Tab-separated table of C-alpha atoms in Angstrom:
chain	number	residue	atom	x	y	z
A	1	MET	CA	0.082	-0.068	0.068
A	2	SER	CA	1.299	3.550	-0.812
A	3	ARG	CA	0.326	6.772	0.854
A	4	TYR	CA	0.219	9.974	-1.066
A	5	PHE	CA	-0.327	13.572	0.143
A	6	THR	CA	-1.756	16.788	-1.593
A	7	ASP	CA	-1.037	20.305	-0.925
A	8	GLU	CA	-4.547	20.768	0.148
A	9	HIS	CA	-3.749	18.596	3.094
A	10	GLU	CA	-5.453	15.350	2.116
A	11	TRP	CA	-3.957	11.911	2.372
A	12	ILE	CA	-4.649	9.196	0.008
A	13	ASP	CA	-3.942	5.392	0.678
A	14	VAL	CA	-3.886	3.265	-2.497
A	15	GLU	CA	-4.551	-0.419	-2.480
A	16	GLY	CA	-5.143	-1.962	-5.894
A	17	GLU	CA	-7.804	0.180	-7.631
A	18	ILE	CA	-9.342	1.616	-4.353
A	19	ALA	CA	-8.089	4.851	-2.774
A	20	THR	CA	-8.991	5.794	0.910
A	21	VAL	CA	-8.927	9.558	1.439
A	22	GLY	CA	-8.710	11.580	4.587
A	23	ILE	CA	-7.364	14.795	5.933
A	24	THR	CA	-4.051	15.075	7.470
A	25	ASP	CA	-3.171	15.411	11.097
A	26	TYR	CA	-1.747	18.933	10.251
A	27	ALA	CA	-5.152	19.822	8.763
A	28	GLN	CA	-7.149	18.512	11.783
A	29	GLU	CA	-4.982	20.543	14.035
A	30	GLN	CA	-5.485	23.628	12.070
A	31	LEU	CA	-9.210	23.279	12.028
A	32	GLY	CA	-9.525	22.612	15.669
A	33	ASP	CA	-12.532	20.775	17.307
A	34	ILE	CA	-14.569	18.998	14.535
A	35	VAL	CA	-18.223	18.766	15.235
A	36	PHE	CA	-19.612	17.569	11.931
A	37	VAL	CA	-18.499	15.970	8.676
A	38	GLU	CA	-20.621	15.870	5.570
A	39	LEU	CA	-19.544	12.820	3.345
A	40	PRO	CA	-20.429	12.003	-0.324
A	41	ALA	CA	-22.886	9.452	-1.071
A	42	GLU	CA	-21.824	6.092	-2.469
A	43	GLY	CA	-21.871	6.053	-6.299
A	44	THR	CA	-21.024	9.701	-6.606
A	45	ASN	CA	-18.448	10.356	-9.365
A	46	PHE	CA	-15.734	12.956	-8.821
A	47	GLU	CA	-13.497	14.763	-11.096
A	48	LYS	CA	-10.171	15.650	-9.429
A	49	GLY	CA	-10.586	18.816	-7.583
A	50	ASP	CA	-14.488	18.546	-7.131
A	51	ASP	CA	-15.921	19.415	-3.739
A	52	ALA	CA	-16.142	16.065	-2.112
A	53	ALA	CA	-16.854	16.573	1.705
A	54	VAL	CA	-17.337	19.365	4.163
A	55	VAL	CA	-15.736	19.406	7.674
A	56	GLU	CA	-17.239	21.650	10.208
A	57	SER	CA	-15.231	22.793	13.105
A	58	VAL	CA	-16.733	24.795	16.004
A	59	LYS	CA	-16.098	27.951	14.229
A	60	ALA	CA	-16.124	27.323	10.478
A	61	ALA	CA	-16.897	25.021	7.626
A	62	SER	CA	-14.089	23.906	5.169
A	63	ASP	CA	-14.292	22.118	1.963
A	64	VAL	CA	-12.486	18.936	1.149
A	65	TYR	CA	-11.719	18.239	-2.504
A	66	ALA	CA	-11.519	14.982	-4.420
A	67	PRO	CA	-7.573	14.614	-4.678
A	68	ILE	CA	-8.066	12.344	-7.707
A	69	SER	CA	-10.967	11.327	-10.040
A	70	GLY	CA	-13.032	8.228	-9.168
A	71	GLU	CA	-16.376	6.840	-7.916
A	72	VAL	CA	-17.143	6.835	-4.349
A	73	VAL	CA	-17.527	3.121	-2.970
A	74	GLU	CA	-17.817	3.815	0.669
A	75	SER	CA	-18.089	6.643	3.231
A	76	ASN	CA	-16.917	6.389	6.782
A	77	SER	CA	-20.092	6.086	8.667
A	78	ALA	CA	-18.285	6.233	12.019
A	79	LEU	CA	-17.821	9.974	11.434
A	80	GLU	CA	-21.508	10.514	11.672
A	81	ASP	CA	-21.593	9.531	15.179
A	82	GLU	CA	-18.219	10.585	16.128
A	83	PRO	CA	-16.896	13.510	14.142
A	84	ALA	CA	-14.140	14.172	16.733
A	85	LEU	CA	-12.398	10.839	15.252
A	86	VAL	CA	-10.985	13.257	12.733
A	87	ASN	CA	-9.185	15.078	15.625
A	88	SER	CA	-8.137	12.068	17.519
A	89	ASP	CA	-6.991	9.733	14.494
A	90	ALA	CA	-7.019	11.815	11.349
A	91	GLU	CA	-4.778	9.566	9.387
A	92	GLU	CA	-6.239	6.047	10.211
A	93	ASP	CA	-9.855	5.667	11.704
A	94	GLY	CA	-10.781	9.199	10.813
A	95	TRP	CA	-10.782	8.575	6.990
A	96	PHE	CA	-13.449	10.218	4.882
A	97	PHE	CA	-14.315	8.009	2.007
A	98	LYS	CA	-12.865	5.431	-0.490
A	99	LEU	CA	-12.832	5.891	-4.284
A	100	ARG	CA	-12.541	3.417	-7.218
A	101	ILE	CA	-9.623	5.110	-8.888
A	102	ALA	CA	-10.521	6.440	-12.538
A	103	ASP	CA	-7.137	7.462	-13.589
A	104	ALA	CA	-4.139	6.136	-11.784
A	105	SER	CA	-1.811	8.546	-13.609
A	106	GLU	CA	-3.427	11.270	-11.509
A	107	LEU	CA	-1.307	9.857	-8.470
A	108	GLU	CA	1.894	10.859	-10.143
A	109	GLY	CA	1.657	14.518	-9.150
A	110	LEU	CA	1.003	13.854	-5.531
A	111	MET	CA	3.623	14.097	-2.620
A	112	THR	CA	5.261	11.380	-0.631
A	113	GLU	CA	5.125	11.630	3.046
A	114	ALA	CA	8.560	13.077	3.180
A	115	ALA	CA	7.682	15.635	0.697
A	116	TYR	CA	4.508	16.535	2.589
A	117	LYS	CA	6.417	16.915	5.803
A	118	LYS	CA	8.839	19.294	4.178
A	119	PHE	CA	5.880	21.275	2.528
A	120	VAL	CA	4.159	21.501	5.974
A	121	ALA	CA	7.515	22.592	7.686
A	122	ALA	CA	7.698	25.518	5.337
A	123	LEU	CA	4.042	26.786	5.963
B	1	MET	CA	-9.077	21.557	1.738
B	2	SER	CA	-10.036	25.137	2.066
B	3	GLY	CA	-11.574	27.033	5.011
B	4	ASN	CA	-12.521	30.471	5.917
B	5	ASP	CA	-12.732	31.441	9.623
B	6	ASP	CA	-15.766	33.316	10.124
B	7	ILE	CA	-14.471	35.188	13.250
B	8	ALA	CA	-11.307	36.146	11.565
B	9	HIS	CA	-11.882	39.101	9.398
B	10	ILE	CA	-8.570	39.247	8.063
B	11	GLU	CA	-7.991	42.869	6.990
B	12	GLU	CA	-5.050	42.317	4.712
B	13	GLU	CA	-5.058	45.939	3.459
B	14	LEU	CA	-3.951	47.328	6.878
B	15	PRO	CA	-1.101	46.124	8.824
B	16	LEU	CA	-2.282	44.472	12.035
B	17	GLN	CA	-1.317	45.931	15.230
B	18	ASP	CA	-0.032	44.273	18.367
B	19	LEU	CA	-1.823	44.473	21.686
B	20	PRO	CA	0.189	44.752	24.947
B	21	LEU	CA	-0.306	41.001	25.644
B	22	ASP	CA	0.748	39.926	22.169
B	23	THR	CA	4.084	38.253	23.187
B	24	TRP	CA	2.378	36.805	26.192
B	25	HIS	CA	-0.155	35.097	24.076
B	26	ARG	CA	2.309	33.747	21.716
B	27	ALA	CA	4.380	32.400	24.513
B	28	LYS	CA	1.260	30.591	25.865
B	29	GLY	CA	0.724	28.870	22.560
B	30	ALA	CA	-2.183	30.929	21.224
B	31	ARG	CA	-3.000	30.756	17.603
B	32	MET	CA	-3.221	34.393	16.430
B	33	VAL	CA	-5.609	35.811	13.836
B	34	GLY	CA	-6.464	39.214	12.438
B	35	PHE	CA	-9.487	40.730	14.225
B	36	ALA	CA	-10.699	44.318	14.438
B	37	GLY	CA	-7.221	45.465	13.336
B	38	TYR	CA	-5.056	43.557	15.739
B	39	HIS	CA	-3.334	40.341	16.129
B	40	MET	CA	-5.767	38.385	18.471
B	41	PRO	CA	-5.643	34.992	20.173
B	42	ILE	CA	-8.336	32.849	18.699
B	43	GLN	CA	-7.423	29.775	20.795
B	44	TYR	CA	-4.937	28.116	22.896
B	45	GLU	CA	-5.599	24.320	23.462
B	46	GLY	CA	-8.919	24.291	21.664
B	47	ILE	CA	-12.217	26.001	21.643
B	48	MET	CA	-14.239	23.161	23.116
B	49	ALA	CA	-11.937	22.721	26.041
B	50	GLU	CA	-11.577	26.551	26.663
B	51	HIS	CA	-15.357	26.978	26.444
B	52	SER	CA	-15.917	24.147	28.937
B	53	TRP	CA	-13.085	25.475	31.260
B	54	THR	CA	-14.823	28.758	31.422
B	55	ARG	CA	-18.236	27.342	32.175
B	56	GLU	CA	-16.697	25.285	35.068
B	57	HIS	CA	-13.864	27.397	36.335
B	58	ALA	CA	-12.623	30.863	35.174
B	59	GLY	CA	-11.269	31.936	31.821
B	60	LEU	CA	-9.152	34.998	31.279
B	61	PHE	CA	-9.848	36.827	27.992
B	62	ASP	CA	-7.815	39.720	26.491
B	63	VAL	CA	-10.328	42.280	25.242
B	64	SER	CA	-7.676	45.110	24.937
B	65	HIS	CA	-8.937	45.654	21.263
B	66	MET	CA	-12.064	47.219	22.671
B	67	GLY	CA	-12.362	50.880	22.928
B	68	GLN	CA	-12.178	52.486	26.424
B	69	ILE	CA	-13.377	56.018	26.389
B	70	SER	CA	-13.836	58.689	29.107
B	71	PHE	CA	-15.999	61.882	29.088
B	72	SER	CA	-15.845	64.807	31.329
B	73	GLY	CA	-16.855	68.475	31.298
B	74	GLU	CA	-19.869	70.579	31.622
B	75	GLY	CA	-23.163	69.000	30.773
B	76	VAL	CA	-21.879	65.487	30.098
B	77	ASP	CA	-25.082	63.783	31.125
B	78	GLU	CA	-27.328	65.917	28.881
B	79	ALA	CA	-24.904	65.490	26.060
B	80	LEU	CA	-24.699	61.691	26.305
B	81	GLU	CA	-28.531	61.376	26.690
B	82	HIS	CA	-28.623	62.913	23.225
B	83	LEU	CA	-26.355	60.199	22.053
B	84	LEU	CA	-27.565	57.099	23.982
B	85	PRO	CA	-31.077	56.012	24.415
B	86	SER	CA	-30.474	54.924	28.072
B	87	ASP	CA	-30.961	56.784	31.239
B	88	ILE	CA	-27.578	58.398	31.868
B	89	LYS	CA	-28.846	61.079	34.397
B	90	GLY	CA	-30.155	58.290	36.603
B	91	LEU	CA	-27.007	56.193	36.432
B	92	GLN	CA	-25.562	56.098	39.948
B	93	PRO	CA	-21.820	56.327	40.809
B	94	PHE	CA	-20.145	52.876	40.389
B	95	ARG	CA	-22.941	51.536	38.354
B	96	GLN	CA	-22.984	50.339	34.862
B	97	ARG	CA	-25.441	49.973	32.062
B	98	TYR	CA	-25.682	48.305	28.654
B	99	SER	CA	-26.549	50.922	25.943
B	100	MET	CA	-25.940	51.554	22.361
B	101	LEU	CA	-25.222	54.204	19.734
B	102	LEU	CA	-28.120	54.733	17.217
B	103	ASP	CA	-28.153	56.558	13.974
B	104	GLU	CA	-30.767	59.089	12.932
B	105	GLU	CA	-32.794	56.281	11.517
B	106	GLY	CA	-32.638	54.314	14.777
B	107	GLY	CA	-30.230	51.839	13.225
B	108	ILE	CA	-27.510	50.521	15.710
B	109	LEU	CA	-24.156	51.788	15.200
B	110	ASP	CA	-22.568	49.909	18.184
B	111	ASP	CA	-23.556	48.469	21.629
B	112	LEU	CA	-21.606	49.422	24.575
B	113	MET	CA	-21.140	49.518	28.238
B	114	VAL	CA	-21.514	52.891	30.047
B	115	SER	CA	-20.664	53.634	33.810
B	116	ARG	CA	-20.220	56.415	36.203
B	117	PRO	CA	-16.811	56.160	38.039
B	118	GLY	CA	-18.033	58.589	40.752
B	119	ASP	CA	-16.206	60.703	43.209
B	120	GLY	CA	-13.510	61.452	40.692
B	121	ALA	CA	-12.353	58.041	40.532
B	122	PHE	CA	-10.555	56.615	37.408
B	123	ASP	CA	-8.724	59.862	36.156
B	124	GLY	CA	-11.657	61.921	37.260
B	125	ALA	CA	-13.782	60.741	34.392
B	126	ALA	CA	-17.373	61.695	34.738
B	127	ILE	CA	-18.524	58.760	32.459
B	128	TYR	CA	-16.466	55.763	31.159
B	129	MET	CA	-17.610	53.781	28.246
B	130	VAL	CA	-16.382	50.466	26.562
B	131	VAL	CA	-17.350	50.039	22.934
B	132	ASN	CA	-16.453	47.293	20.378
B	133	GLY	CA	-13.009	47.119	18.908
B	134	ALA	CA	-13.935	47.038	15.258
B	135	THR	CA	-16.178	50.118	15.608
B	136	LYS	CA	-14.313	52.313	18.137
B	137	TYR	CA	-12.793	54.734	15.695
B	138	ASP	CA	-16.235	55.190	13.876
B	139	ASP	CA	-17.889	55.484	17.224
B	140	MET	CA	-15.484	58.170	18.379
B	141	GLY	CA	-15.932	60.142	15.096
B	142	TRP	CA	-19.644	59.986	15.511
B	143	MET	CA	-19.659	61.092	19.139
B	144	ILE	CA	-17.198	63.944	18.491
B	145	GLU	CA	-19.522	65.100	15.669
B	146	HIS	CA	-22.704	65.141	18.033
B	147	LEU	CA	-21.106	66.159	21.436
B	148	PRO	CA	-20.893	69.832	22.409
B	149	ASP	CA	-17.549	71.443	22.696
B	150	GLU	CA	-17.763	71.685	26.485
B	151	VAL	CA	-17.681	67.748	26.647
B	152	VAL	CA	-14.115	66.325	26.542
B	153	MET	CA	-13.748	62.779	25.236
B	154	ASN	CA	-10.544	60.912	25.810
B	155	HIS	CA	-9.693	57.580	24.110
B	156	MET	CA	-7.907	55.845	26.927
B	157	ASP	CA	-5.580	53.832	24.649
B	158	GLU	CA	-3.064	53.532	27.354
B	159	GLN	CA	-5.436	51.026	29.093
B	160	ALA	CA	-5.604	47.292	28.425
B	161	LEU	CA	-8.772	45.319	29.285
B	162	LEU	CA	-9.109	41.845	30.547
B	163	ALA	CA	-12.137	39.729	31.266
B	164	LEU	CA	-12.198	37.106	33.838
B	165	GLN	CA	-15.338	34.940	33.504
B	166	GLY	CA	-16.730	31.885	34.996
B	167	PRO	CA	-18.137	30.353	38.135
B	168	GLU	CA	-14.698	30.577	39.915
B	169	ALA	CA	-13.923	34.150	38.708
B	170	GLY	CA	-15.121	35.684	41.891
B	171	GLU	CA	-12.998	33.462	44.134
B	172	ALA	CA	-9.955	33.831	41.958
B	173	LEU	CA	-10.094	37.570	41.906
B	174	ALA	CA	-10.714	37.996	45.580
B	175	SER	CA	-7.710	35.822	46.224
B	176	LEU	CA	-5.782	38.844	44.673
B	177	ILE	CA	-8.078	41.580	45.473
B	178	PRO	CA	-10.266	40.667	48.564
B	179	GLU	CA	-12.420	43.785	48.219
B	180	THR	CA	-13.840	42.737	44.708
B	181	ALA	CA	-15.867	40.106	46.569
B	182	ASP	CA	-18.435	42.726	47.441
B	183	LEU	CA	-19.140	43.810	43.891
B	184	LEU	CA	-22.414	42.656	42.406
B	185	PHE	CA	-23.508	42.445	38.739
B	186	MET	CA	-23.195	45.833	36.850
B	187	GLN	CA	-21.410	47.416	39.758
B	188	SER	CA	-17.834	48.744	39.335
B	189	GLY	CA	-15.212	50.577	41.238
B	190	PRO	CA	-11.498	51.512	41.639
B	191	PHE	CA	-9.103	48.931	43.224
B	192	THR	CA	-5.436	48.681	43.799
B	193	TRP	CA	-3.327	45.681	43.203
B	194	ARG	CA	0.436	45.733	44.027
B	195	GLY	CA	0.360	49.491	43.708
B	196	VAL	CA	-1.342	49.347	40.271
B	197	SER	CA	-4.627	51.093	39.926
B	198	LEU	CA	-7.406	49.127	38.317
B	199	TRP	CA	-11.028	49.926	37.358
B	200	ILE	CA	-13.116	46.803	37.847
B	201	SER	CA	-16.716	45.994	36.891
B	202	ARG	CA	-18.592	42.859	37.582
B	203	SER	CA	-19.770	42.135	34.070
B	204	GLY	CA	-18.622	40.377	30.797
B	205	TYR	CA	-20.079	38.802	27.899
B	206	THR	CA	-20.259	35.139	28.353
B	207	GLY	CA	-23.357	34.780	30.648
B	208	GLU	CA	-21.128	33.746	33.574
B	209	ASP	CA	-20.261	35.699	36.715
B	210	GLY	CA	-17.160	37.629	36.075
B	211	PHE	CA	-15.340	40.881	35.885
B	212	GLU	CA	-13.918	43.238	33.289
B	213	ILE	CA	-10.582	44.855	34.519
B	214	SER	CA	-9.145	47.946	32.989
B	215	VAL	CA	-5.343	48.079	33.824
B	216	PRO	CA	-2.598	50.316	32.546
B	217	ALA	CA	-1.005	48.626	29.423
B	218	GLU	CA	2.443	48.587	31.085
B	219	ASP	CA	1.167	46.474	33.939
B	220	VAL	CA	-1.088	44.061	32.082
B	221	VAL	CA	1.524	41.311	31.728
B	222	LEU	CA	2.015	41.268	35.530
B	223	LEU	CA	-1.804	41.091	36.197
B	224	ALA	CA	-2.314	38.403	33.443
B	225	ASP	CA	0.528	36.238	34.990
B	226	ALA	CA	-0.784	36.747	38.473
B	227	LEU	CA	-4.387	35.561	37.301
B	228	CYS	CA	-3.128	32.650	35.309
B	229	ALA	CA	-0.940	31.508	38.193
B	230	LEU	CA	-4.314	30.804	40.082
B	231	PRO	CA	-5.568	27.250	39.981
B	232	GLN	CA	-8.979	28.387	38.589
B	233	VAL	CA	-7.722	30.535	35.713
B	234	LYS	CA	-6.653	29.725	32.115
B	235	PRO	CA	-6.256	32.121	29.231
B	236	ILE	CA	-9.064	31.603	26.826
B	237	GLY	CA	-9.346	32.863	23.172
B	238	LEU	CA	-11.805	34.677	20.976
B	239	GLY	CA	-13.156	31.433	19.491
B	240	ALA	CA	-14.720	30.339	22.882
B	241	ARG	CA	-15.741	33.923	23.687
B	242	ASP	CA	-17.886	33.808	20.664
B	243	SER	CA	-19.520	30.350	21.412
B	244	LEU	CA	-20.070	31.427	25.091
B	245	ARG	CA	-21.764	34.557	24.230
B	246	LEU	CA	-23.909	32.879	21.629
B	247	GLU	CA	-24.994	30.333	24.276
B	248	ALA	CA	-25.805	33.255	26.597
B	249	GLY	CA	-28.027	34.694	23.833
B	250	LEU	CA	-25.985	37.925	23.704
B	251	PRO	CA	-25.799	39.694	20.224
B	252	LEU	CA	-22.492	40.369	18.598
B	253	TYR	CA	-22.095	43.725	16.929
B	254	GLY	CA	-21.519	43.438	13.225
B	255	HIS	CA	-23.338	40.252	12.943
B	256	ASP	CA	-26.534	40.124	15.028
B	257	LEU	CA	-26.676	43.864	15.355
B	258	THR	CA	-25.942	46.309	12.415
B	259	PRO	CA	-27.198	49.635	11.331
B	260	ALA	CA	-29.956	47.869	9.379
B	261	VAL	CA	-31.563	46.705	12.580
B	262	SER	CA	-33.289	48.592	15.467
B	263	THR	CA	-33.236	48.297	19.312
B	264	ILE	CA	-36.783	46.937	19.730
B	265	GLY	CA	-36.450	44.180	17.215
B	266	ALA	CA	-33.016	43.290	18.628
B	267	ASP	CA	-35.020	42.606	21.949
B	268	LEU	CA	-32.656	45.223	23.603
B	269	GLY	CA	-35.546	47.420	24.762
B	270	PHE	CA	-34.473	46.923	28.287
B	271	ALA	CA	-31.590	49.322	27.586
B	272	ILE	CA	-34.104	52.150	26.987
B	273	GLN	CA	-35.534	53.141	30.454
B	274	LYS	CA	-39.110	54.269	30.879
B	275	ARG	CA	-38.255	57.904	31.154
B	276	ARG	CA	-36.140	57.988	27.900
B	277	ARG	CA	-38.998	55.996	25.947
B	278	GLU	CA	-41.457	58.622	27.103
B	279	GLU	CA	-39.361	61.749	26.847
B	280	GLY	CA	-37.287	60.833	23.726
B	281	GLY	CA	-34.643	63.420	23.076
B	282	PHE	CA	-32.098	60.882	21.709
B	283	ILE	CA	-31.060	60.329	18.175
B	284	GLY	CA	-33.059	57.588	16.679
B	285	HIS	CA	-36.105	58.017	18.964
B	286	VAL	CA	-38.671	58.141	16.132
B	287	ARG	CA	-38.033	54.596	15.036
B	288	VAL	CA	-37.919	53.242	18.746
B	289	MET	CA	-41.192	54.908	19.389
B	290	LYS	CA	-42.766	53.564	16.337
B	291	GLU	CA	-41.595	50.051	16.932
B	292	LEU	CA	-42.811	50.248	20.544
B	293	ALA	CA	-46.333	51.179	19.297
B	294	ASP	CA	-46.432	48.924	16.222
B	295	GLY	CA	-44.053	46.246	16.657
B	296	PRO	CA	-40.770	45.707	14.702
B	297	ALA	CA	-41.027	44.136	11.240
B	298	ALA	CA	-38.541	41.418	12.355
B	299	ARG	CA	-37.064	40.045	15.540
B	300	ARG	CA	-33.758	38.669	16.711
B	301	VAL	CA	-34.427	35.046	17.840
B	302	GLY	CA	-32.663	32.003	19.043
B	303	LEU	CA	-32.798	28.854	16.874
B	304	LYS	CA	-32.514	25.310	18.086
B	305	ILE	CA	-31.241	23.105	15.229
B	306	GLU	CA	-32.103	19.441	14.723
B	307	GLY	CA	-29.179	17.155	13.982
B	308	ARG	CA	-25.638	17.923	14.222
B	309	LEU	CA	-25.005	20.127	11.035
B	310	PRO	CA	-24.315	23.828	12.191
B	311	ALA	CA	-26.099	26.633	10.513
B	312	ARG	CA	-23.776	29.676	10.173
B	313	GLU	CA	-23.998	33.416	9.637
B	314	GLY	CA	-25.746	34.072	6.166
B	315	ALA	CA	-27.805	30.800	6.092
B	316	THR	CA	-31.277	31.618	4.985
B	317	ILE	CA	-34.438	30.682	7.115
B	318	TYR	CA	-37.633	29.524	5.507
B	319	ALA	CA	-41.183	28.900	6.606
B	320	GLY	CA	-42.392	26.589	3.739
B	321	ALA	CA	-41.416	28.087	0.421
B	322	SER	CA	-40.890	31.644	1.642
B	323	GLN	CA	-37.761	33.146	3.110
B	324	VAL	CA	-38.600	34.686	6.388
B	325	GLY	CA	-35.189	35.508	7.790
B	326	GLU	CA	-31.379	34.877	8.001
B	327	VAL	CA	-28.967	33.420	10.492
B	328	THR	CA	-26.671	36.146	11.888
B	329	SER	CA	-24.596	33.915	14.173
B	330	GLY	CA	-24.432	30.273	14.364
B	331	GLY	CA	-22.208	27.338	15.309
B	332	PHE	CA	-21.758	24.313	17.506
B	333	ALA	CA	-22.732	25.148	21.127
B	334	PRO	CA	-20.197	23.040	23.449
B	335	THR	CA	-22.347	23.357	26.499
B	336	VAL	CA	-25.557	22.557	24.884
B	337	GLY	CA	-23.997	19.783	22.886
B	338	ALA	CA	-25.661	20.711	19.649
B	339	PRO	CA	-25.708	23.433	16.982
B	340	ILE	CA	-27.419	26.549	17.826
B	341	ALA	CA	-27.911	29.836	15.964
B	342	MET	CA	-29.252	33.326	16.467
B	343	GLY	CA	-30.986	35.108	13.487
B	344	TRP	CA	-33.514	37.630	12.367
B	345	VAL	CA	-36.913	36.471	11.284
B	346	SER	CA	-40.105	38.479	10.278
B	347	LEU	CA	-42.523	39.018	13.086
B	348	PRO	CA	-45.118	36.454	12.236
B	349	HIS	CA	-42.459	33.651	12.571
B	350	ALA	CA	-40.602	34.937	15.620
B	351	ALA	CA	-42.710	33.345	18.340
B	352	VAL	CA	-40.934	30.665	20.502
B	353	ASP	CA	-41.673	27.179	19.299
B	354	THR	CA	-42.289	28.214	15.766
B	355	ALA	CA	-41.079	25.439	13.338
B	356	LEU	CA	-38.780	26.864	10.609
B	357	GLU	CA	-36.194	25.572	8.135
B	358	ILE	CA	-32.709	26.727	7.628
B	359	GLU	CA	-30.864	26.240	4.189
B	360	VAL	CA	-27.272	24.913	4.592
B	361	ARG	CA	-25.428	24.055	1.286
B	362	GLY	CA	-28.709	23.466	-0.609
B	363	LYS	CA	-30.282	21.261	2.185
B	364	ARG	CA	-33.026	22.159	4.470
B	365	ILE	CA	-32.610	21.438	8.145
B	366	ALA	CA	-35.313	21.755	10.683
B	367	ALA	CA	-35.058	24.462	13.279
B	368	THR	CA	-37.321	25.835	16.081
B	369	VAL	CA	-37.429	29.321	17.470
B	370	ALA	CA	-36.091	28.914	21.026
B	371	PRO	CA	-36.000	30.992	23.979
B	372	MET	CA	-32.653	32.591	24.922
B	373	PRO	CA	-30.454	32.265	26.719
B	374	PHE	CA	-29.619	28.669	25.682
B	375	VAL	CA	-27.567	28.402	28.795
B	376	PRO	CA	-28.923	30.079	31.801
B	377	HIS	CA	-27.031	33.300	32.958
B	378	ARG	CA	-25.167	33.141	36.162
B	379	TYR	CA	-24.685	36.647	37.042
B	380	ARG	CA	-24.043	37.583	40.706
B	381	ARG	CA	-27.031	39.707	41.820
B	382	LYS	CA	-28.265	40.842	45.161
B	383	ALA	CA	-29.634	37.757	47.088
């Protein structure tokens, strides 16, 4: 399994043709206490860059974009009952949705973990 | 991912200024944002934790961005009764009142606290006023324009302002300054701490018991350190101040109150005492009288929201197919444990228990007009 990162602070785990998407630990830290996550319905088709989810902190709503194109095959229903999972475990149990990858070449432009760490350190 | 922080009105065109506690906030790990022209702490450990701490213990807020203004000179009371709809002549020494500045059409220019230091206390000011930070220069311009030459207005920008709020605020402050224990809600007075002159009122904007402390800017670090060394006290950011005041049903200027709205619709009629309603003689009186007689077209109301999706400022409110209002403040309420909002709705839909809908990102969510405050006030009044 490989993990990729975007400069919009999403992480993507790729296993075969399925990509799991969440927001990074850095992103949840910036957002603060998360009280609601609006997730896409199964079967939704995204182009890379589409609005895919909304994460609401105590103070503000933020959009989460689809980091690559694909069809939603599952959303993390655990977040409905416990949105704070994004704060406590952003990069594992706090995942947002899984996509069936439409175009694997889109992964090429994404960052590795080391590159993302460097990117965040420079912010 | 992208976000916009609805409290952080980042004014990129003007350089932000530093308040006297700027370095102190940063050393305590505050996340700083631009607000009202200053770098301000929005949060330290997190809004939820800070909110709960204030409701259970005592939170220290830096509100030094707010405008502190003194008035003196011949005929101050008469001059301020022209500017403010509240009873100034009847304001006793060491007492404080909530009031507002109205424009000629009765629209709200700002809301404020006005008090009478009394006996020449607090630099001999006849009247002391605290106004909102984002509006303070406009307020002062408006007041200069409408005050007679005999009245001298002084912007006390050498003073910092702290708010200590929460059920343990009283015992915390009394451990430094025992005499403050005698203050009741909306009373104020001069106090001395380690040789520093303070002006302290028992008030605040969280719904909790607490104090606002005016302190010379050069001494504010010392006082903030002494307060935060107490076991009851932690520094709290603007984020929690906003969620606390929303739960307390207190309107926020620039959001729930604007020049487009009036006192009576805003449910702030309590700030206009009987004599002033009858006699008038203040700017904006015509609209106040008309709304007292005929009722306002719309009212500021509280909204309970079903589910967990917060409705925020700008969300539109519907009764069936017709839009009947707009959310002016909204978010997740940590003490309530659910999203709540404040908004303006047209009069026929403003009664408590009216079922409405709010549109959030194209979806309608169910909401009900709710009595405010959402969390009961705990002011310390006379037993």
